[in-house]
Amino acid sequence: MPASSAAAIVITGAMAAGKSTVAQGLAEHYPRAAHVRGDVFRRMVVSGRQELSPEVSAEATAQLWLRYRLATTVADGYARAGFTAVIQDVILGPDLARYVDLLATRPRFVVVLAPGPDVLAHRERTRTKKGYGDWTVTALDHVLRTDTPRLGLWLDTSHQTAAHTVQEIVERLPEARLPD
């Protein structure tokens, strides 16, 4: 992808996979880029927020898809203005295919960060932000590896720094491109 091209790059993976750090580094690589953090839209709900848990409720699912629609709409807006939109969120299972279909921007890219569950567990224990709530690392990793369609570029980042992961994404971005 030429450095000045507008595009949408989705970075996903389980919690503690490094999505925020990698997405920020990737956005900084391009001369005109925006880092769209999907979780911001979840945190904007001041009252009545329902977190997604393994026992999925209709309201939690509706709020998740509201967040997804808002993030893709914002990303499309940045892309229309000539920015590369790097979107980062936890988007797993069959939701990933539905999510990228929400994006009007072309080209679209998907990068799935997939460090091993032992690495995720270690990262979760050592970071200040705690994300798993009712989920376990094992359960979410299972959803990633068994229920998520193999779209785009999947990277085992277990033994990579964020900078190395960004560099690998830049070098292998054509592999992450989805059909138009």
GROMACS .gro file of C-alpha atoms in nm:
model
  180
    1MET     CA    1   0.000   0.000   0.000
    2PRO     CA    2   0.145   0.339  -0.090
    3ALA     CA    3   0.217   0.541   0.224
    4SER     CA    4  -0.030   0.814   0.122
    5SER     CA    5  -0.327   0.590   0.039
    6ALA     CA    6  -0.647   0.594   0.237
    7ALA     CA    7  -0.738   0.252   0.367
    8ALA     CA    8  -0.889   0.070   0.664
    9ILE     CA    9  -0.668  -0.166   0.862
   10VAL     CA   10  -0.841  -0.371   1.132
   11ILE     CA   11  -0.621  -0.499   1.415
   12THR     CA   12  -0.788  -0.762   1.631
   13GLY     CA   13  -0.707  -1.038   1.876
   14ALA     CA   14  -0.781  -1.137   2.232
   15MET     CA   15  -0.736  -0.899   2.523
   16ALA     CA   16  -0.366  -0.846   2.606
   17ALA     CA   17  -0.261  -0.945   2.253
   18GLY     CA   18  -0.100  -0.603   2.202
   19LYS     CA   19  -0.367  -0.449   1.979
   20SER     CA   20  -0.348  -0.095   2.121
   21THR     CA   21   0.030  -0.070   2.110
   22VAL     CA   22   0.059  -0.227   1.766
   23ALA     CA   23  -0.225  -0.018   1.619
   24GLN     CA   24  -0.069   0.301   1.754
   25GLY     CA   25   0.271   0.207   1.612
   26LEU     CA   26   0.118   0.115   1.277
   27ALA     CA   27  -0.074   0.443   1.259
   28GLU     CA   28   0.249   0.630   1.336
   29HIS     CA   29   0.411   0.457   1.037
   30TYR     CA   30   0.187   0.637   0.787
   31PRO     CA   31   0.208   1.011   0.713
   32ARG     CA   32  -0.173   1.055   0.745
   33ALA     CA   33  -0.334   0.805   0.980
   34ALA     CA   34  -0.588   0.781   1.259
   35HIS     CA   35  -0.598   0.523   1.537
   36VAL     CA   36  -0.964   0.431   1.594
   37ARG     CA   37  -1.000   0.261   1.932
   38GLY     CA   38  -1.322   0.061   1.937
   39ASP     CA   39  -1.328   0.042   2.315
   40VAL     CA   40  -1.370   0.421   2.334
   41PHE     CA   41  -1.727   0.380   2.211
   42ARG     CA   42  -1.801   0.124   2.484
   43ARG     CA   43  -1.667   0.359   2.751
   44MET     CA   44  -1.884   0.645   2.622
   45VAL     CA   45  -2.191   0.469   2.762
   46VAL     CA   46  -2.226   0.637   3.100
   47SER     CA   47  -2.523   0.446   3.234
   48GLY     CA   48  -2.694   0.128   3.126
   49ARG     CA   49  -2.380  -0.030   2.984
   50GLN     CA   50  -2.385  -0.407   2.968
   51GLU     CA   51  -2.054  -0.585   2.928
   52LEU     CA   52  -2.029  -0.884   2.701
   53SER     CA   53  -1.980  -1.203   2.899
   54PRO     CA   54  -1.974  -1.573   2.811
   55GLU     CA   55  -2.347  -1.575   2.896
   56VAL     CA   56  -2.438  -1.340   2.611
   57SER     CA   57  -2.744  -1.118   2.659
   58ALA     CA   58  -2.940  -0.948   2.384
   59GLU     CA   59  -2.864  -0.603   2.530
   60ALA     CA   60  -2.489  -0.668   2.559
   61THR     CA   61  -2.484  -0.791   2.200
   62ALA     CA   62  -2.678  -0.486   2.081
   63GLN     CA   63  -2.431  -0.256   2.259
   64LEU     CA   64  -2.136  -0.445   2.109
   65TRP     CA   65  -2.275  -0.398   1.758
   66LEU     CA   66  -2.347  -0.032   1.828
   67ARG     CA   67  -1.979   0.005   1.920
   68TYR     CA   68  -1.873  -0.182   1.606
   69ARG     CA   69  -2.096   0.032   1.382
   70LEU     CA   70  -1.969   0.354   1.539
   71ALA     CA   71  -1.604   0.252   1.502
   72THR     CA   72  -1.642   0.154   1.136
   73THR     CA   73  -1.835   0.472   1.059
   74VAL     CA   74  -1.557   0.683   1.215
   75ALA     CA   75  -1.290   0.483   1.029
   76ASP     CA   76  -1.474   0.534   0.699
   77GLY     CA   77  -1.491   0.908   0.773
   78TYR     CA   78  -1.117   0.929   0.827
   79ALA     CA   79  -1.052   0.727   0.511
   80ARG     CA   80  -1.281   0.955   0.306
   81ALA     CA   81  -1.067   1.245   0.428
   82GLY     CA   82  -0.753   1.072   0.300
   83PHE     CA   83  -0.630   0.906   0.618
   84THR     CA   84  -0.530   0.547   0.677
   85ALA     CA   85  -0.770   0.434   0.950
   86VAL     CA   86  -0.614   0.179   1.185
   87ILE     CA   87  -0.904   0.031   1.380
   88GLN     CA   88  -0.838  -0.175   1.690
   89ASP     CA   89  -1.086  -0.382   1.888
   90VAL     CA   90  -1.163  -0.732   2.010
   91ILE     CA   91  -1.355  -0.878   1.715
   92LEU     CA   92  -1.367  -1.255   1.729
   93GLY     CA   93  -1.567  -1.548   1.599
   94PRO     CA   94  -1.812  -1.499   1.314
   95ASP     CA   95  -1.837  -1.131   1.414
   96LEU     CA   96  -1.510  -1.062   1.231
   97ALA     CA   97  -1.656  -1.125   0.885
   98ARG     CA   98  -1.966  -0.920   0.969
   99TYR     CA   99  -1.750  -0.640   1.109
  100VAL     CA  100  -1.533  -0.595   0.801
  101ASP     CA  101  -1.847  -0.598   0.585
  102LEU     CA  102  -1.953  -0.279   0.769
  103LEU     CA  103  -1.651  -0.095   0.627
  104ALA     CA  104  -1.721   0.098   0.307
  105THR     CA  105  -1.352   0.188   0.270
  106ARG     CA  106  -1.142   0.006   0.013
  107PRO     CA  107  -0.889  -0.133   0.042
  108ARG     CA  108  -0.958  -0.315   0.370
  109PHE     CA  109  -0.702  -0.514   0.563
  110VAL     CA  110  -0.733  -0.746   0.862
  111VAL     CA  111  -0.450  -0.836   1.098
  112VAL     CA  112  -0.517  -1.088   1.375
  113LEU     CA  113  -0.267  -1.084   1.661
  114ALA     CA  114  -0.259  -1.438   1.799
  115PRO     CA  115   0.004  -1.489   2.068
  116GLY     CA  116  -0.025  -1.815   2.258
  117PRO     CA  117  -0.261  -1.840   2.556
  118ASP     CA  118   0.032  -1.870   2.799
  119VAL     CA  119   0.168  -1.539   2.668
  120LEU     CA  120  -0.176  -1.376   2.694
  121ALA     CA  121  -0.212  -1.496   3.052
  122HIS     CA  122   0.132  -1.359   3.144
  123ARG     CA  123   0.061  -1.024   2.977
  124GLU     CA  124  -0.277  -0.998   3.149
  125ARG     CA  125  -0.116  -1.063   3.490
  126THR     CA  126   0.151  -0.798   3.437
  127ARG     CA  127  -0.052  -0.511   3.296
  128THR     CA  128  -0.247  -0.252   3.493
  129LYS     CA  129  -0.553  -0.263   3.264
  130LYS     CA  130  -0.756  -0.577   3.332
  131GLY     CA  131  -0.980  -0.682   3.048
  132TYR     CA  132  -1.098  -1.038   3.086
  133GLY     CA  133  -1.376  -0.989   3.343
  134ASP     CA  134  -1.595  -1.300   3.326
  135TRP     CA  135  -1.390  -1.445   3.041
  136THR     CA  136  -1.088  -1.667   3.085
  137VAL     CA  137  -0.783  -1.646   2.864
  138THR     CA  138  -0.844  -2.007   2.759
  139ALA     CA  139  -1.208  -1.944   2.662
  140LEU     CA  140  -1.134  -1.633   2.457
  141ASP     CA  141  -0.833  -1.797   2.292
  142HIS     CA  142  -1.059  -2.088   2.197
  143VAL     CA  143  -1.305  -1.849   2.028
  144LEU     CA  144  -1.013  -1.689   1.842
  145ARG     CA  145  -0.859  -2.014   1.719
  146THR     CA  146  -1.170  -2.222   1.647
  147ASP     CA  147  -1.457  -1.985   1.568
  148THR     CA  148  -1.286  -1.690   1.397
  149PRO     CA  149  -1.268  -1.707   1.017
  150ARG     CA  150  -0.916  -1.703   0.873
  151LEU     CA  151  -0.940  -1.358   0.719
  152GLY     CA  152  -0.635  -1.148   0.645
  153LEU     CA  153  -0.297  -1.190   0.810
  154TRP     CA  154  -0.267  -1.395   1.130
  155LEU     CA  155   0.047  -1.340   1.336
  156ASP     CA  156   0.175  -1.537   1.632
  157THR     CA  157   0.332  -1.247   1.818
  158SER     CA  158   0.431  -1.451   2.125
  159HIS     CA  159   0.800  -1.370   2.089
  160GLN     CA  160   0.783  -1.031   1.916
  161THR     CA  161   0.810  -0.680   2.043
  162ALA     CA  162   0.541  -0.436   1.932
  163ALA     CA  163   0.794  -0.266   1.702
  164HIS     CA  164   0.880  -0.597   1.538
  165THR     CA  165   0.511  -0.676   1.492
  166VAL     CA  166   0.449  -0.336   1.329
  167GLN     CA  167   0.741  -0.393   1.093
  168GLU     CA  168   0.612  -0.738   1.000
  169ILE     CA  169   0.265  -0.598   0.931
  170VAL     CA  170   0.410  -0.326   0.708
  171GLU     CA  171   0.617  -0.581   0.516
  172ARG     CA  172   0.335  -0.835   0.483
  173LEU     CA  173   0.038  -0.598   0.445
  174PRO     CA  174  -0.057  -0.735   0.100
  175GLU     CA  175  -0.133  -1.068   0.272
  176ALA     CA  176  -0.382  -0.889   0.499
  177ARG     CA  177  -0.585  -0.736   0.214
  178LEU     CA  178  -0.944  -0.849   0.176
  179PRO     CA  179  -1.115  -0.877  -0.160
  180ASP     CA  180  -1.297  -0.560  -0.270
   0.00000   0.00000   0.00000
